[in-house]
Short mmCIF file of C-alpha atoms in Angstrom, two decimals:
data_model
loop_
_atom_site.label_atom_id
_atom_site.label_comp_id
_atom_site.label_asym_id
_atom_site.label_seq_id
_atom_site.Cartn_x
_atom_site.Cartn_y
_atom_site.Cartn_z
CA MET A 1 116.91 100.48 163.43
CA GLU A 2 118.01 98.09 166.16
CA GLU A 3 120.04 95.87 163.84
CA ILE A 4 122.04 98.81 162.52
CA LEU A 5 122.92 99.87 166.06
CA LYS A 6 124.07 96.32 166.84
CA LEU A 7 126.19 96.27 163.63
CA GLN A 8 127.74 99.63 164.55
CA LYS A 9 128.63 98.31 168.00
CA ILE A 10 130.19 95.18 166.52
CA ILE A 11 132.31 97.19 164.05
CA ASP A 12 133.36 99.67 166.71
CA GLY A 13 134.68 96.83 168.87
CA ALA A 14 136.23 94.77 166.08
CA LYS A 15 139.98 94.55 165.51
CA ASP A 16 140.10 92.10 162.57
CA ILE A 17 137.12 92.11 160.19
CA VAL A 18 136.86 89.94 157.09
CA PHE A 19 134.11 90.64 154.58
CA PHE A 20 132.73 87.79 152.49
CA GLY A 21 130.66 89.03 149.60
CA GLY A 22 128.49 87.77 146.75
CA ALA A 23 126.59 89.11 143.77
CA GLY A 24 124.32 91.26 145.90
CA VAL A 25 127.26 93.61 146.59
CA SER A 26 127.40 94.54 142.90
CA THR A 27 123.68 94.72 142.04
CA GLU A 28 123.51 98.25 143.47
CA SER A 29 126.12 99.18 140.87
CA GLY A 30 123.81 97.96 138.08
CA ILE A 31 125.36 94.52 137.62
CA PRO A 32 122.61 91.85 137.59
CA ASP A 33 123.10 88.68 139.55
CA PHE A 34 122.28 85.19 138.29
CA ARG A 35 119.57 83.93 140.62
CA SER A 36 117.32 86.87 141.44
CA GLN A 37 114.01 87.50 139.69
CA ASP A 38 115.78 89.89 137.25
CA GLY A 39 118.99 87.85 137.08
CA LEU A 40 120.67 86.29 134.10
CA TYR A 41 119.17 82.88 134.84
CA LYS A 42 115.67 84.25 134.17
CA LEU A 43 116.57 85.38 130.66
CA LYS A 44 116.20 83.15 127.60
CA TYR A 45 119.04 82.07 125.32
CA ASP A 46 119.67 79.19 122.98
CA TYR A 47 121.46 77.52 125.90
CA PRO A 48 120.97 77.99 129.64
CA PRO A 49 123.49 80.55 131.03
CA GLU A 50 124.94 78.00 133.46
CA GLN A 51 125.72 75.78 130.44
CA ILE A 52 127.26 78.64 128.47
CA LEU A 53 129.52 79.56 131.35
CA SER A 54 130.95 76.07 131.66
CA HIS A 55 134.40 74.76 130.77
CA THR A 56 132.89 72.27 128.35
CA PHE A 57 130.90 74.93 126.52
CA PHE A 58 133.98 77.17 126.29
CA ASN A 59 135.90 74.36 124.65
CA TYR A 60 133.26 73.19 122.17
CA HIS A 61 131.16 76.32 121.53
CA THR A 62 133.80 78.98 121.91
CA ARG A 63 132.26 81.60 119.64
CA GLU A 64 128.86 81.36 121.36
CA PHE A 65 130.60 81.57 124.72
CA PHE A 66 132.24 84.89 123.81
CA ASP A 67 129.05 86.27 122.26
CA PHE A 68 127.32 85.74 125.59
CA TYR A 69 130.28 86.76 127.68
CA ARG A 70 130.76 90.12 125.94
CA ASP A 71 127.00 90.81 126.02
CA LYS A 72 126.12 89.76 129.57
CA MET A 73 129.29 89.52 131.71
CA LEU A 74 131.22 92.68 130.98
CA TYR A 75 130.11 95.82 132.83
CA LEU A 76 133.26 97.82 132.45
CA ASN A 77 131.64 101.18 133.13
CA ALA A 78 130.05 100.11 136.42
CA LYS A 79 131.03 102.21 139.41
CA PRO A 80 131.49 101.20 143.04
CA ASN A 81 128.55 101.73 145.39
CA ALA A 82 128.26 102.64 149.06
CA ALA A 83 129.16 99.08 150.14
CA HIS A 84 132.44 99.08 148.21
CA TYR A 85 133.43 102.48 149.54
CA LYS A 86 132.56 101.70 153.18
CA LEU A 87 134.59 98.47 153.05
CA ALA A 88 137.55 100.43 151.59
CA ASP A 89 137.14 102.93 154.41
CA LEU A 90 137.17 100.17 157.04
CA GLU A 91 140.41 98.89 155.52
CA LYS A 92 141.97 102.38 155.74
CA GLN A 93 140.89 102.54 159.42
CA GLY A 94 142.82 99.31 160.02
CA LYS A 95 139.70 97.39 161.00
CA LEU A 96 139.20 95.25 157.88
CA SER A 97 141.97 92.84 156.93
CA ALA A 98 140.57 91.27 153.79
CA ILE A 99 137.68 91.07 151.35
CA VAL A 100 136.80 87.62 150.05
CA THR A 101 134.54 88.00 147.03
CA GLN A 102 132.71 85.79 144.58
CA ASN A 103 132.39 88.71 142.19
CA ILE A 104 134.53 89.17 139.10
CA ASP A 105 133.91 92.85 138.40
CA GLY A 106 136.86 94.47 140.20
CA LEU A 107 134.68 97.08 141.91
CA HIS A 108 136.31 96.61 145.32
CA GLN A 109 139.65 97.63 143.84
CA LYS A 110 138.05 100.56 142.06
CA ALA A 111 136.75 101.76 145.43
CA GLY A 112 140.22 101.65 146.95
CA SER A 113 140.46 98.23 148.64
CA SER A 114 143.82 96.59 148.30
CA ASP A 115 143.51 93.16 150.00
CA VAL A 116 140.84 91.56 147.74
CA LEU A 117 140.72 87.81 147.30
CA GLU A 118 138.76 87.01 144.13
CA LEU A 119 137.54 83.45 144.44
CA HIS A 120 136.10 83.41 140.93
CA GLY A 121 138.73 85.51 139.18
CA SER A 122 138.32 88.81 137.34
CA VAL A 123 137.05 89.95 133.98
CA TRP A 124 139.93 92.49 133.95
CA ARG A 125 142.51 89.69 133.55
CA ASN A 126 142.72 87.49 130.44
CA TYR A 127 145.37 85.09 129.24
CA CYS A 128 146.35 83.01 126.24
CA THR A 129 145.50 79.33 126.73
CA HIS A 130 148.57 78.38 124.67
CA CYS A 131 151.50 80.66 125.71
CA GLY A 132 150.07 82.19 128.89
CA LYS A 133 150.50 85.83 127.78
CA PHE A 134 148.21 88.17 129.74
CA TYR A 135 145.82 90.56 128.09
CA HIS A 136 143.75 93.46 129.35
CA VAL A 137 139.97 93.21 129.19
CA GLU A 138 139.80 95.39 126.03
CA SER A 139 141.38 92.55 124.08
CA VAL A 140 138.19 90.58 124.68
CA ALA A 141 135.63 93.38 124.85
CA ASN A 142 136.67 94.95 121.56
CA SER A 143 137.16 91.74 119.62
CA GLN A 144 134.81 89.99 117.25
CA GLY A 145 134.10 86.30 117.57
CA VAL A 146 136.87 84.37 119.35
CA PRO A 147 139.81 86.57 120.56
CA TYR A 148 143.21 85.18 119.60
CA CYS A 149 146.71 85.79 120.92
CA ASP A 150 149.61 86.74 118.66
CA CYS A 151 150.74 83.10 118.93
CA GLY A 152 147.41 81.82 117.68
CA GLY A 153 146.07 80.62 121.03
CA ILE A 154 142.67 81.53 122.37
CA ILE A 155 142.52 84.40 124.89
CA LYS A 156 140.46 83.17 127.86
CA PRO A 157 139.03 85.36 130.63
CA ASP A 158 140.69 84.70 133.98
CA VAL A 159 137.39 83.70 135.57
CA VAL A 160 136.36 80.39 137.09
CA LEU A 161 133.80 78.64 134.91
CA TYR A 162 131.48 75.87 135.93
CA GLU A 163 133.37 72.55 136.09
CA GLU A 164 136.58 74.42 137.01
CA GLY A 165 138.11 74.44 140.49
CA LEU A 166 138.92 77.49 142.57
CA ASP A 167 142.51 78.74 142.79
CA LYS A 168 144.02 76.78 145.68
CA ASP A 169 146.34 79.58 146.80
CA ILE A 170 143.52 82.13 146.94
CA LEU A 171 141.33 79.59 148.76
CA GLU A 172 144.01 78.89 151.39
CA ILE A 173 144.66 82.61 152.01
CA SER A 174 140.94 83.25 152.31
CA ILE A 175 140.58 80.45 154.86
CA LYS A 176 143.51 81.79 156.87
CA HIS A 177 142.01 85.31 157.02
CA ILE A 178 138.61 83.93 158.06
CA GLU A 179 140.13 81.70 160.73
CA GLU A 180 142.02 84.59 162.25
CA ALA A 181 139.23 87.17 162.14
CA ASP A 182 137.26 88.24 165.20
CA THR A 183 134.40 89.46 163.03
CA LEU A 184 133.03 88.06 159.77
CA ILE A 185 130.57 90.13 157.77
CA ILE A 186 128.75 88.25 155.02
CA GLY A 187 126.98 90.40 152.47
CA GLY A 188 125.00 90.04 149.26
CA THR A 189 124.95 86.26 149.10
CA SER A 190 122.42 83.57 149.86
CA LEU A 191 125.26 81.17 150.76
CA ASN A 192 124.21 78.51 148.31
CA VAL A 193 127.25 78.51 145.97
CA TYR A 194 129.83 75.94 147.01
CA PRO A 195 132.68 75.53 147.68
CA ALA A 196 132.79 79.27 148.40
CA ALA A 197 129.88 79.19 150.84
CA GLY A 198 131.69 76.53 152.84
CA LEU A 199 134.34 79.08 153.84
CA VAL A 200 131.94 80.36 156.55
CA ASP A 201 132.56 77.12 158.48
CA TYR A 202 136.15 78.17 159.14
CA PHE A 203 135.09 81.17 161.17
CA HIS A 204 135.42 80.78 164.91
CA GLY A 205 135.52 84.43 165.96
CA LYS A 206 133.23 86.50 168.18
CA ASN A 207 130.81 88.20 165.80
CA LEU A 208 129.19 86.98 162.61
CA VAL A 209 126.94 89.31 160.61
CA VAL A 210 124.82 88.40 157.57
CA ILE A 211 123.46 91.25 155.42
CA ASN A 212 121.33 90.15 152.53
CA LYS A 213 118.06 90.95 150.75
CA GLY A 214 115.87 88.01 151.67
CA LYS A 215 116.52 84.97 153.79
CA PRO A 216 119.80 83.11 153.04
CA SER A 217 119.67 79.39 152.36
CA LYS A 218 122.20 78.63 155.07
CA ILE A 219 121.18 79.70 158.60
CA ILE A 220 124.05 80.25 161.00
CA PRO A 221 123.33 80.13 164.76
CA ASP A 222 124.02 83.27 166.82
CA ALA A 223 124.61 85.44 163.75
CA LEU A 224 123.21 88.93 163.42
CA TYR A 225 120.88 88.93 160.42
CA ILE A 226 120.01 92.16 158.60
CA ASP A 227 117.47 91.94 155.79
CA GLY A 228 118.38 94.69 153.32
CA LYS A 229 120.63 95.82 150.51
CA ILE A 230 124.28 95.76 151.53
CA GLY A 231 125.06 99.27 150.27
CA GLU A 232 122.05 100.81 152.02
CA VAL A 233 122.94 99.03 155.29
CA LEU A 234 126.69 99.88 155.27
CA SER A 235 126.02 103.52 154.30
CA GLN A 236 124.41 103.93 157.75
CA ILE A 237 127.63 102.86 159.55
CA LYS A 238 129.87 105.67 160.80
#
């Protein structure tokens, strides 16, 4: 495949790669995305999923939020796929400097990557909204109804809900990595979720690669486009 050969050449010549990934990176690990034909947005609930996963809904329908969250957002037994492992390998080779991800599943870390910038947080971290005490994911996964801290406060997943802003520090570090990279590989995202998708505009390096199943909503001039599953594509890279 001509595109794979081009990607191999780009990676071989790169000195500072940043990977920017979306939900498509995790679907090959059995975690459904939100917007595909089989995604969570196609399923039926008493409320639309985007409403359930909002700050307002968390505040006013807390029990229903956790019922949905435990049922549809926690995939604690999911395992990394070929994409996660190849990115971890590129980091070990000294070629990849950072992974910027919109995913909250922690699979990059499970695969061995160390410099992972989680724009939307992680299901593995949880904290008390009153005293700030941190809790492991089991405190939420194994609870019934609303999980409470010893102090009486609600334990909230450390994930960015709709209506909430991204962590400014993580955003700034992500921008810095992208600005300094000579190669940016975008994978598993249609680039329609802002403000995260806007990070691409900070890239001014030599090579930009987009790997995604289907056509992304944002077309970037001079980029190498590969239509395919990210794990299947990266598994062909030496």
